[in-house]
Tab-separated table of C-alpha atoms and ligand atoms in Angstrom:
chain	number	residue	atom	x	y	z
A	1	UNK	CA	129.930	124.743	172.627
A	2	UNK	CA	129.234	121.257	173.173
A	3	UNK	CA	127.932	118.883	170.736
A	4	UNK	CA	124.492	118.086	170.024
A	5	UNK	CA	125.049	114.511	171.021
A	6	UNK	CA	126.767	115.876	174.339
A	7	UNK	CA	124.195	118.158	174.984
A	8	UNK	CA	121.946	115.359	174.782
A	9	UNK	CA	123.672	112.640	176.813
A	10	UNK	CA	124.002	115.345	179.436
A	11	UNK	CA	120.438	115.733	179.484
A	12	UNK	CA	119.452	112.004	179.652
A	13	UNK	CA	122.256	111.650	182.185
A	14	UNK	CA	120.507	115.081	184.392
A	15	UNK	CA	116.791	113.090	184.005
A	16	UNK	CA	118.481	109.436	184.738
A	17	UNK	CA	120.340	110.540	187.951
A	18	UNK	CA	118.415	113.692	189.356
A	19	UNK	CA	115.142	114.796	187.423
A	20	UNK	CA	113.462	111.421	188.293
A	21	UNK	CA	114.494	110.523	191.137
A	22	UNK	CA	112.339	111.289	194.235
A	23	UNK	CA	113.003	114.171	196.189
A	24	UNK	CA	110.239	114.227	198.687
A	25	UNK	CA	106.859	113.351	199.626
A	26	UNK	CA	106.067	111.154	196.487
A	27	UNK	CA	107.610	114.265	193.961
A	28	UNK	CA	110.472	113.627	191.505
A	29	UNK	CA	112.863	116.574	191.720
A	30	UNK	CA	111.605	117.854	188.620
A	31	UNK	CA	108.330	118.897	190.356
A	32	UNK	CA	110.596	121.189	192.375
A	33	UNK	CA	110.641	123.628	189.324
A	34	UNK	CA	106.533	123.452	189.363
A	35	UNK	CA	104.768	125.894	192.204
A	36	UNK	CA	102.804	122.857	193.997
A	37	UNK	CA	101.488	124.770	197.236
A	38	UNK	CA	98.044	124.663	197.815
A	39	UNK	CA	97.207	128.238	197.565
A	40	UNK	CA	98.221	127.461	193.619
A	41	UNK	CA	96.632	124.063	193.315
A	42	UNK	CA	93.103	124.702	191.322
A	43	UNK	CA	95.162	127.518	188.623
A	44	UNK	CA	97.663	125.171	187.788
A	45	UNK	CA	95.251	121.610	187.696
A	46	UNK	CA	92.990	123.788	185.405
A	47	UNK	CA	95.433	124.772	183.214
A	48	UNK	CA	97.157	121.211	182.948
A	49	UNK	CA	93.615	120.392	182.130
A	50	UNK	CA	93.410	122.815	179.235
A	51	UNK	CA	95.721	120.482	177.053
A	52	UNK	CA	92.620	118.589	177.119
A	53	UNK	CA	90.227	120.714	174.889
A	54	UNK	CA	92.606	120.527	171.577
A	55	UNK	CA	93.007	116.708	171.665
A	56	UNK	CA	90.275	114.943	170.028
A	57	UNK	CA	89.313	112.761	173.197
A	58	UNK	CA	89.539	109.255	171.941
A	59	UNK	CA	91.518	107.536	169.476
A	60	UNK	CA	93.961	104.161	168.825
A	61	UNK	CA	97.337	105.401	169.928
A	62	UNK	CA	98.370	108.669	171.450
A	63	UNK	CA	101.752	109.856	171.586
A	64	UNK	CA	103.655	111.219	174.745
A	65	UNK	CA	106.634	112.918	173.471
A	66	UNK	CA	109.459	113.185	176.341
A	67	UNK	CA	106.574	111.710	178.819
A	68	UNK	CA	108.703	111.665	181.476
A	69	UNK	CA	107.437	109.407	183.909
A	70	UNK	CA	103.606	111.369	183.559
A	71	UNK	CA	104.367	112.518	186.916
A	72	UNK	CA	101.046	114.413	187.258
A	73	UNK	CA	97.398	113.022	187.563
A	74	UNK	CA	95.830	115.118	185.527
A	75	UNK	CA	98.652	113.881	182.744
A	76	UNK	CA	96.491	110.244	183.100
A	77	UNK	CA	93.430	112.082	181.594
A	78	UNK	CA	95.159	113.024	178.429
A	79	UNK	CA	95.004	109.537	177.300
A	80	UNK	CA	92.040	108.059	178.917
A	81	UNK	CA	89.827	107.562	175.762
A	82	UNK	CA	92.739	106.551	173.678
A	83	UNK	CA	93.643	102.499	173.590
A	84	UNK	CA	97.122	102.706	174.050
A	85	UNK	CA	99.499	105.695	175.396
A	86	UNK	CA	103.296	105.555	173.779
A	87	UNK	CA	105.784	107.254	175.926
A	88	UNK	CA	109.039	108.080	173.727
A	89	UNK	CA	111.849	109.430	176.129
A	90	UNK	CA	115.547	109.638	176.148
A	91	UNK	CA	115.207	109.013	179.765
A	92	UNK	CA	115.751	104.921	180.419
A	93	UNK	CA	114.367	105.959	184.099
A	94	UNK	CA	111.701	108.330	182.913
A	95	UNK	CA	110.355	105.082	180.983
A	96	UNK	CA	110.748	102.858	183.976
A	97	UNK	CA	108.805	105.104	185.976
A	98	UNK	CA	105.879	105.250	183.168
A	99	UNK	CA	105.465	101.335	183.296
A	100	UNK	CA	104.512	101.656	187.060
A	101	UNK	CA	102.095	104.368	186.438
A	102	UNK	CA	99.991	103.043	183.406
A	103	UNK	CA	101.446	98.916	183.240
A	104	UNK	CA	99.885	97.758	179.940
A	105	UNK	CA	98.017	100.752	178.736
A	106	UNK	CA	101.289	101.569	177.699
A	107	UNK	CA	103.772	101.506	174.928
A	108	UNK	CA	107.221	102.464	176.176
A	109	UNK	CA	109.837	103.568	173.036
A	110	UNK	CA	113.711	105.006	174.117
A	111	UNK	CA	114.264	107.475	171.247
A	112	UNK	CA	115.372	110.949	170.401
A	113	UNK	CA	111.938	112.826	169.572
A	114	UNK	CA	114.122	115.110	167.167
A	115	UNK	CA	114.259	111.304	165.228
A	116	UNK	CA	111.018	109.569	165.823
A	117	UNK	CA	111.514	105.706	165.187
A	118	UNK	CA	107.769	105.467	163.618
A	119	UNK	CA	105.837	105.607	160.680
A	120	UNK	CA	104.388	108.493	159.430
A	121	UNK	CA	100.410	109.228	160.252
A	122	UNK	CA	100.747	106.750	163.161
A	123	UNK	CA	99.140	108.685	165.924
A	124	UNK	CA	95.348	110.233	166.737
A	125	UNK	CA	96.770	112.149	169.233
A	126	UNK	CA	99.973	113.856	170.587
A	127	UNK	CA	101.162	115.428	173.274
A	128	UNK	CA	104.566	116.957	174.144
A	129	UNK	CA	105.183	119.396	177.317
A	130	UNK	CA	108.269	120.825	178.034
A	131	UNK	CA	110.832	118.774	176.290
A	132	UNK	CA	111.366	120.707	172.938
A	133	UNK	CA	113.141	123.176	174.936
A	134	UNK	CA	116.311	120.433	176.302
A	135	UNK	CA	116.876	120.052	172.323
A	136	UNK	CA	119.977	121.859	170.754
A	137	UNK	CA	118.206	124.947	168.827
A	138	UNK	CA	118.991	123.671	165.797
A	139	UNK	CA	117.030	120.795	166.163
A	140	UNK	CA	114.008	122.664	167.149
A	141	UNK	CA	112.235	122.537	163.517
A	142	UNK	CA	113.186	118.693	162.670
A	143	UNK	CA	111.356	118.241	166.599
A	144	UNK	CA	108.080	119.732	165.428
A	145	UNK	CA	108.327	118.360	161.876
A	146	UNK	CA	108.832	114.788	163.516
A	147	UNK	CA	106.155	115.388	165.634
A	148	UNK	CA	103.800	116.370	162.513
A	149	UNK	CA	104.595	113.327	160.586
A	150	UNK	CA	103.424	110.660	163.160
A	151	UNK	CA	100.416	112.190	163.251
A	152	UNK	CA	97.464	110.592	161.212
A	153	UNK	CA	95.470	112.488	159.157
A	154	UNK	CA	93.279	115.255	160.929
A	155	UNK	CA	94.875	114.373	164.430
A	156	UNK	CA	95.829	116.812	166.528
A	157	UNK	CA	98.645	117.599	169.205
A	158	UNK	CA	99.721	119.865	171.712
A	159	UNK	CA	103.214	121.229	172.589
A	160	UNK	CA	103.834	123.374	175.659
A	161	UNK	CA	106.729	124.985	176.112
A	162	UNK	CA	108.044	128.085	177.886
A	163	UNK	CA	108.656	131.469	175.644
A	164	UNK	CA	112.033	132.947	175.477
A	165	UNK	CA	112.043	136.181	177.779
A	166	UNK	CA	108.394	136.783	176.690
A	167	UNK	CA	107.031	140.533	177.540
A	168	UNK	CA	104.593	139.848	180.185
A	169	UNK	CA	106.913	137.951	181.980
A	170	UNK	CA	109.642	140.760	181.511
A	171	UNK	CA	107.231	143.305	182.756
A	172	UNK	CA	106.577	140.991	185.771
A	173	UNK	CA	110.233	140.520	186.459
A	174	UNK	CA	110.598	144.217	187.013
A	175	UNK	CA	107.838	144.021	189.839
A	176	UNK	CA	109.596	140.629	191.111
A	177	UNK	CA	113.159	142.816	191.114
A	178	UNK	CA	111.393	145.530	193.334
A	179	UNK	CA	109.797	142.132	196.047
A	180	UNK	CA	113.729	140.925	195.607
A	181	UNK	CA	115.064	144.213	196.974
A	182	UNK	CA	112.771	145.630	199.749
A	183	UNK	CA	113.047	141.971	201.024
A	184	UNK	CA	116.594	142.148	201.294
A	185	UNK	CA	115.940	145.539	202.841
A	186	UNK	CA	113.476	144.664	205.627
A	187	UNK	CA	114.796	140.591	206.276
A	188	UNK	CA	116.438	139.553	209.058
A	189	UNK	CA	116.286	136.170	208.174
A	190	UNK	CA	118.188	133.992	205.915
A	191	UNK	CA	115.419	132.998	203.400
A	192	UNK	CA	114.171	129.448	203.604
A	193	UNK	CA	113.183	127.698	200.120
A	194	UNK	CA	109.798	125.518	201.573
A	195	UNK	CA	108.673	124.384	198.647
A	196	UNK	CA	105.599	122.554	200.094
A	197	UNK	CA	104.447	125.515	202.371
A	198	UNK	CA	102.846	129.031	201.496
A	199	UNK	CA	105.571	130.486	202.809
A	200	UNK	CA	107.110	133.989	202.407
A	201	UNK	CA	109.446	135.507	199.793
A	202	UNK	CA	109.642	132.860	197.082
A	203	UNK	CA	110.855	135.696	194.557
A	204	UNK	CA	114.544	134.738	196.127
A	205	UNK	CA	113.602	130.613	195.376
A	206	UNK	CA	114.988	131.259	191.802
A	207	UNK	CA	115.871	127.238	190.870
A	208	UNK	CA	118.187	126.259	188.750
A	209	UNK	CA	117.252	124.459	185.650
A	210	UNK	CA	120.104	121.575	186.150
A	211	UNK	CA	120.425	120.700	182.517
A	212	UNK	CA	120.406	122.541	178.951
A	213	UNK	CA	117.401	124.203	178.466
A	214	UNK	CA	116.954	126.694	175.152
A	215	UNK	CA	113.740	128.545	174.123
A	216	UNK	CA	112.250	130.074	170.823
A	217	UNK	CA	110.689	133.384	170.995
A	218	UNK	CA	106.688	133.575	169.067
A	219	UNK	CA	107.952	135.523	166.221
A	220	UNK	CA	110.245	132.525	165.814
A	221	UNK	CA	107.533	129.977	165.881
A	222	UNK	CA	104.895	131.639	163.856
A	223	UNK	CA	108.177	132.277	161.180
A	224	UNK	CA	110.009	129.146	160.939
A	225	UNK	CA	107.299	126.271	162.410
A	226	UNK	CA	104.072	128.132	161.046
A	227	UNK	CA	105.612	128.532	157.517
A	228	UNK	CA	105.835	124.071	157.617
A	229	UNK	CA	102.515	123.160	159.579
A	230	UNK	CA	99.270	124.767	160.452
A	231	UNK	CA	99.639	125.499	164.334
A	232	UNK	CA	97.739	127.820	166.325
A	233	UNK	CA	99.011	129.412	169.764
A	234	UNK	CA	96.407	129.617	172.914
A	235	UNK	CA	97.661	130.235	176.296
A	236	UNK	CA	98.384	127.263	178.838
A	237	UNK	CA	99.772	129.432	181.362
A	238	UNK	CA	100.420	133.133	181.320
A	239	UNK	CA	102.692	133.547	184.646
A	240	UNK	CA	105.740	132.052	185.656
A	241	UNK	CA	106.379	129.595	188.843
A	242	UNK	CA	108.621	132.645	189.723
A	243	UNK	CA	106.177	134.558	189.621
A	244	UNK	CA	102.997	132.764	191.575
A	245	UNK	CA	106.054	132.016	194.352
A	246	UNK	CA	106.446	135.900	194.776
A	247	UNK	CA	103.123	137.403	194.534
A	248	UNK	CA	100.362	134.205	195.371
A	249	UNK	CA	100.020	133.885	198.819
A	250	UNK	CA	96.836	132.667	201.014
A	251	UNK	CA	97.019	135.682	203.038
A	252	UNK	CA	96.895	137.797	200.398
A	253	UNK	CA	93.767	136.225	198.537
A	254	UNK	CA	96.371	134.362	196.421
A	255	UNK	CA	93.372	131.989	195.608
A	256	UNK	CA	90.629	134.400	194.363
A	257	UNK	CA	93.622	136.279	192.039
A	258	UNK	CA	94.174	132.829	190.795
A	259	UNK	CA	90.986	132.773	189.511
A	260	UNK	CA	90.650	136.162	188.410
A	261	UNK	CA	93.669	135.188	186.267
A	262	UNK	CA	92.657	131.644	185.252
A	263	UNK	CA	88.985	134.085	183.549
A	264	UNK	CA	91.635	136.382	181.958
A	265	UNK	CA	93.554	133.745	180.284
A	266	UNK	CA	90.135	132.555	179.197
A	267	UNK	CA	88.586	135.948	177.738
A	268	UNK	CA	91.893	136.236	176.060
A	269	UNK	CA	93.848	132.642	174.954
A	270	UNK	CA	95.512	133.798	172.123
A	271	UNK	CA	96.959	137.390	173.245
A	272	UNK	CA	98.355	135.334	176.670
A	273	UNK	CA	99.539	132.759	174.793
A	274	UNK	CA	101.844	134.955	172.535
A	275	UNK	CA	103.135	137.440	175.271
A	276	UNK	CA	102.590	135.244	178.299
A	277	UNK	CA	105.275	132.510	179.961
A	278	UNK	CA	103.791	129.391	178.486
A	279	UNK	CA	101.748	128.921	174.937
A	280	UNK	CA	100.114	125.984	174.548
A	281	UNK	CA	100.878	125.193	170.499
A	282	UNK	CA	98.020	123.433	168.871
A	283	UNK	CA	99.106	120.900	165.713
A	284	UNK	CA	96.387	119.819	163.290
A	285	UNK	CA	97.248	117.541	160.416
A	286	UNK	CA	95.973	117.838	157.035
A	287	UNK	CA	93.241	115.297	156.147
B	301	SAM	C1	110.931	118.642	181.679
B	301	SAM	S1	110.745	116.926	181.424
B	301	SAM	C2	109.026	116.890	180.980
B	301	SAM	C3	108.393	115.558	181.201
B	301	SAM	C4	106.878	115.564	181.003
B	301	SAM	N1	106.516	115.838	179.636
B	301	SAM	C5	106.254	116.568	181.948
B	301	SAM	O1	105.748	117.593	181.479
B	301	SAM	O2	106.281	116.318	183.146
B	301	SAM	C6	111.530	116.643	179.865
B	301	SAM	C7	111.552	115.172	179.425
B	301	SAM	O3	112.002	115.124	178.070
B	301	SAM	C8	112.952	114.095	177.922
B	301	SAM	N2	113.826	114.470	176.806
B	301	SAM	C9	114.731	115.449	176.748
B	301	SAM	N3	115.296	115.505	175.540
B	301	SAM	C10	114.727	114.510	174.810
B	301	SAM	C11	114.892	114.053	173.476
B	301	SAM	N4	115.762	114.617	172.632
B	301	SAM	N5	114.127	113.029	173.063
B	301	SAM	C12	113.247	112.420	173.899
B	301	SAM	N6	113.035	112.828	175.168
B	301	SAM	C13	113.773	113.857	175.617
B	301	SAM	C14	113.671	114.043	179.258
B	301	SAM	O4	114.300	112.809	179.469
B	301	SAM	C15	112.524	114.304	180.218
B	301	SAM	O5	111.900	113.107	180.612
């Protein structure tokens, strides 16, 4: 078991040389683990957008913790009313990459989120999407309790992060198993990952994660996290890139089940965002 100072060199080392770096057509690598075809493109800018309704939508300084280099548009919007964004990665490239995207409306700090280099109630706002997860497990709590002190009094953030092996996604991945086999049944054709196209079976384009990646389950968050920190749990997402790459196609009104979805996950946030893929964790400090 390596270290938790290996584990994290390897994973600044993974963003530094392949995360961000571009792959294609404007797209850091990392977007290759996102479902960016068209058919997809209105679910998954709504529910980036989501994030939006449990920030308050101005303030002085709003965190970005593991920013990455914002590498999505809708990421801009998070901090539009706030006067300065601060982007704390590990990632010396991640930062870089920031700069060029929001030049002075930006504070860029290298740090270890699980050790926040700040003063406590710094922040109005905070935001944190998928980066708890590259954090040795252990570290998990300190993460969210560093996260809670820099922000100011009755400020509010948002982590995302994917669900260990939630149910609805294990129910799913039965479904997926049974695309997986009659596929390699019926094809006669080596499959072809085509990221950028709409193209048939993507339940095959199972990618990699590249670097250490470790998730909580709910029970775990509402025992350990909710026991040090008022949080709520709504739903950001309820389906997995796996899964909208198997079963969302435009020939198969991939679109209007999109939406269908999107009104689900609406009717019923909190339900999806305990037993679906990705919860959407709401922190509100104490005035
Ligand atoms: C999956 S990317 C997410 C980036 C961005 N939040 C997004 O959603 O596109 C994870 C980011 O977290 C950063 N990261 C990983 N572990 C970190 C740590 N312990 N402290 C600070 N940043 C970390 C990585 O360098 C990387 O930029």
């Amino acid at each position: 078991m390596a270290s938790e100072i290996e584990i994290k060199r390897q994973v600044r080392e993974f963003y530094d040389h392949v995360g961000w770096q571009e792959a294609s057509d404007g797209f850091y690598q990392n977007a290759s683990y996102e479902d960016l075809r068209p058919v997809s493109h209105d679910y998954i800018h709504n529910c980036h957008l989501r994030v939006l309704r449990h920030l308050h939508p101005s303030g002085r300084l709003l965190l970005d913790a593991g920013s990455g280099p914002i590498q999505y548009p809708e990421y801009m919007e998070y901090s539009k009313g706030y006067q300065r964004r601060v982007c704390a990665d590990i990632s010396l490239v991640a930062l870089r990459e920031a700069r060029k995207r929001i030049g002075d409306h930006g504070l860029f700090i290298i740090c270890d989120i699980a050790n926040l280099p700040v003063k406590s109630n710094t922040f109005d706002g905070m935001v944190s999407l998928h980066t708890i997860h590259h954090l040795p497990l252990d570290e998990h709590i300190r993460a969210y309790q560093e996260l809670y002190r820099s922000l100011a009094p009755a400020a509010k953030g948002v982590i995302v992060n994917g669900w260990d092996n939630p149910p609805l996604t294990r129910f799913l991945n039965f479904w997926i198993g049974w695309v997986d086999r009659l596929y390699a049944i019926f094809r006669s054709q080596p499959i072809v990952t085509d990221r950028g196209k709409d193209s048939l079976p993507s339940a095959n384009q199972t990618v990699s994660r590249g670097t250490y990646v470790r998730k909580h389950d709910s029970t775990w968050l509402q025992k350990e996290i909710g026991s040090l920190m008022p949080i709520q749990i709504w739903c950001w997402r309820s389906v997995s890139v796996r899964f909208l790459r198997t079963f969302i196609h435009e020939r198969f009104a991939g679109r209007w089940f999109l939406k269908i979805l999107y009104s689900i996950e609406e009717l019923f946030p909190h339900f999806l965002g305990k037993y679906g893929q990705y919860p959407l964790i709401e922190l509100r400090k104490y005035e």
